[in-house]
Tab-separated table of C-alpha atoms in Angstrom:
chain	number	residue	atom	x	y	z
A	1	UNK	CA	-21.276	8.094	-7.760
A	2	UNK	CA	-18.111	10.111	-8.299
A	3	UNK	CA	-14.497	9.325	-7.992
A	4	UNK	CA	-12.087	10.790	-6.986
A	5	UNK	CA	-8.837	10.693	-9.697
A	6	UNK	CA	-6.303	9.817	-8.329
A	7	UNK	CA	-2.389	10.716	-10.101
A	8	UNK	CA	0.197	7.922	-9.820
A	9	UNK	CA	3.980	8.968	-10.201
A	10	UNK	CA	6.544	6.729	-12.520
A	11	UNK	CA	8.167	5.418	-9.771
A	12	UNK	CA	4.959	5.218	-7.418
A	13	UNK	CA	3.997	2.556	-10.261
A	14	UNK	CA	6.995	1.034	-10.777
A	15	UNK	CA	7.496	0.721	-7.073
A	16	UNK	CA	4.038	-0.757	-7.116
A	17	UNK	CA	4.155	-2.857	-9.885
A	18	UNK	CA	7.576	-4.607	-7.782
A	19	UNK	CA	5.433	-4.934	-4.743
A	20	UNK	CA	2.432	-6.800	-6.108
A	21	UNK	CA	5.001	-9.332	-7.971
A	22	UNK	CA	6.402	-9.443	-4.719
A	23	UNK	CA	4.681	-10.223	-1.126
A	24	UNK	CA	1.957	-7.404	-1.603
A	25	UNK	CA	-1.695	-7.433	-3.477
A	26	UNK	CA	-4.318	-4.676	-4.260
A	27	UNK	CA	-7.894	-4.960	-2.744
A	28	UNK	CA	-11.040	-3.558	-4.014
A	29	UNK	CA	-13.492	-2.027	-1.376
A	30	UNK	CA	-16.628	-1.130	-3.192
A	31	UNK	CA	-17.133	2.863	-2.985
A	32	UNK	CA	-13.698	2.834	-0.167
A	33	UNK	CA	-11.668	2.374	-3.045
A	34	UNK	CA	-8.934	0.228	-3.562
A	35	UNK	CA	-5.870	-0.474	-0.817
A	36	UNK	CA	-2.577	-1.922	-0.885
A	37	UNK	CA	-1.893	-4.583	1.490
A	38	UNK	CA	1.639	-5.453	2.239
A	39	UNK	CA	3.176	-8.326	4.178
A	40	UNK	CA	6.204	-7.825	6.237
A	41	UNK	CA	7.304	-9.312	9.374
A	42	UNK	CA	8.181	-7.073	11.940
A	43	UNK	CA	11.865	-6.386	11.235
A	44	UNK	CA	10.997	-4.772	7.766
A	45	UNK	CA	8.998	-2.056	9.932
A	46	UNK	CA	11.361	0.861	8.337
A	47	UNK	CA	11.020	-1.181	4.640
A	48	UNK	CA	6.733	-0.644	5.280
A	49	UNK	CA	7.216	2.611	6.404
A	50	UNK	CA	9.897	3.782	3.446
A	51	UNK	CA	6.693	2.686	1.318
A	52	UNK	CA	4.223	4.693	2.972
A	53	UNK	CA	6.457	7.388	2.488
A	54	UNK	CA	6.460	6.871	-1.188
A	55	UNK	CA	3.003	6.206	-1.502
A	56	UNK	CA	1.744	9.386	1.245
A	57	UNK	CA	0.144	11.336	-1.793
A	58	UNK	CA	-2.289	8.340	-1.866
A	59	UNK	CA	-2.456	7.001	1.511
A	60	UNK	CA	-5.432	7.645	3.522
A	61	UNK	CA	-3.975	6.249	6.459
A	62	UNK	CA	-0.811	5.157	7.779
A	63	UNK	CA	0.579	1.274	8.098
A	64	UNK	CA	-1.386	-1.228	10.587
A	65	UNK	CA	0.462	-4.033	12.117
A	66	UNK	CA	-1.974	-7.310	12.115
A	67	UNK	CA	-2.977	-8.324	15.436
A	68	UNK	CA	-3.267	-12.331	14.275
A	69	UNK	CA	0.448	-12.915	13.413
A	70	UNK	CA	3.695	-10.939	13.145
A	71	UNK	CA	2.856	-9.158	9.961
């Protein structure tokens, strides 16, 4: 199996780094890879979607609100 390597930026990390001491945490999916999941209520939409911005170079898809609660 081959993966794919993947380039993180300074601030990408630190950015990162801030997030998972925060209200975020990394999972790993087996051969998906690894994905960041962040909690936000609803009023930090533009906060999720600065990150995603920062992050687009490693995103393979774009911010899902969670359908059981306001996150």
């Amino acid at each position: 199996m081959s993966r794919e390597v993947v380039i993180i930026l300074k601030r990408q990390k630190a950015i990162l780094i801030g997030n998972i001491l925060g209200d975020s945490h990394l999972e790993f999916n087996g051969h998906y890879g690894t994905r960041i999941q962040i909690k936000q209520c609803l009023r930090y939409k533009k906060y999720v979607w600065w990150l995603h911005n920062e992050y687009k170079n490693l995103c393979k898809s774009i911010p899902k609100q969670r359908k059981d609660n306001d996150q």
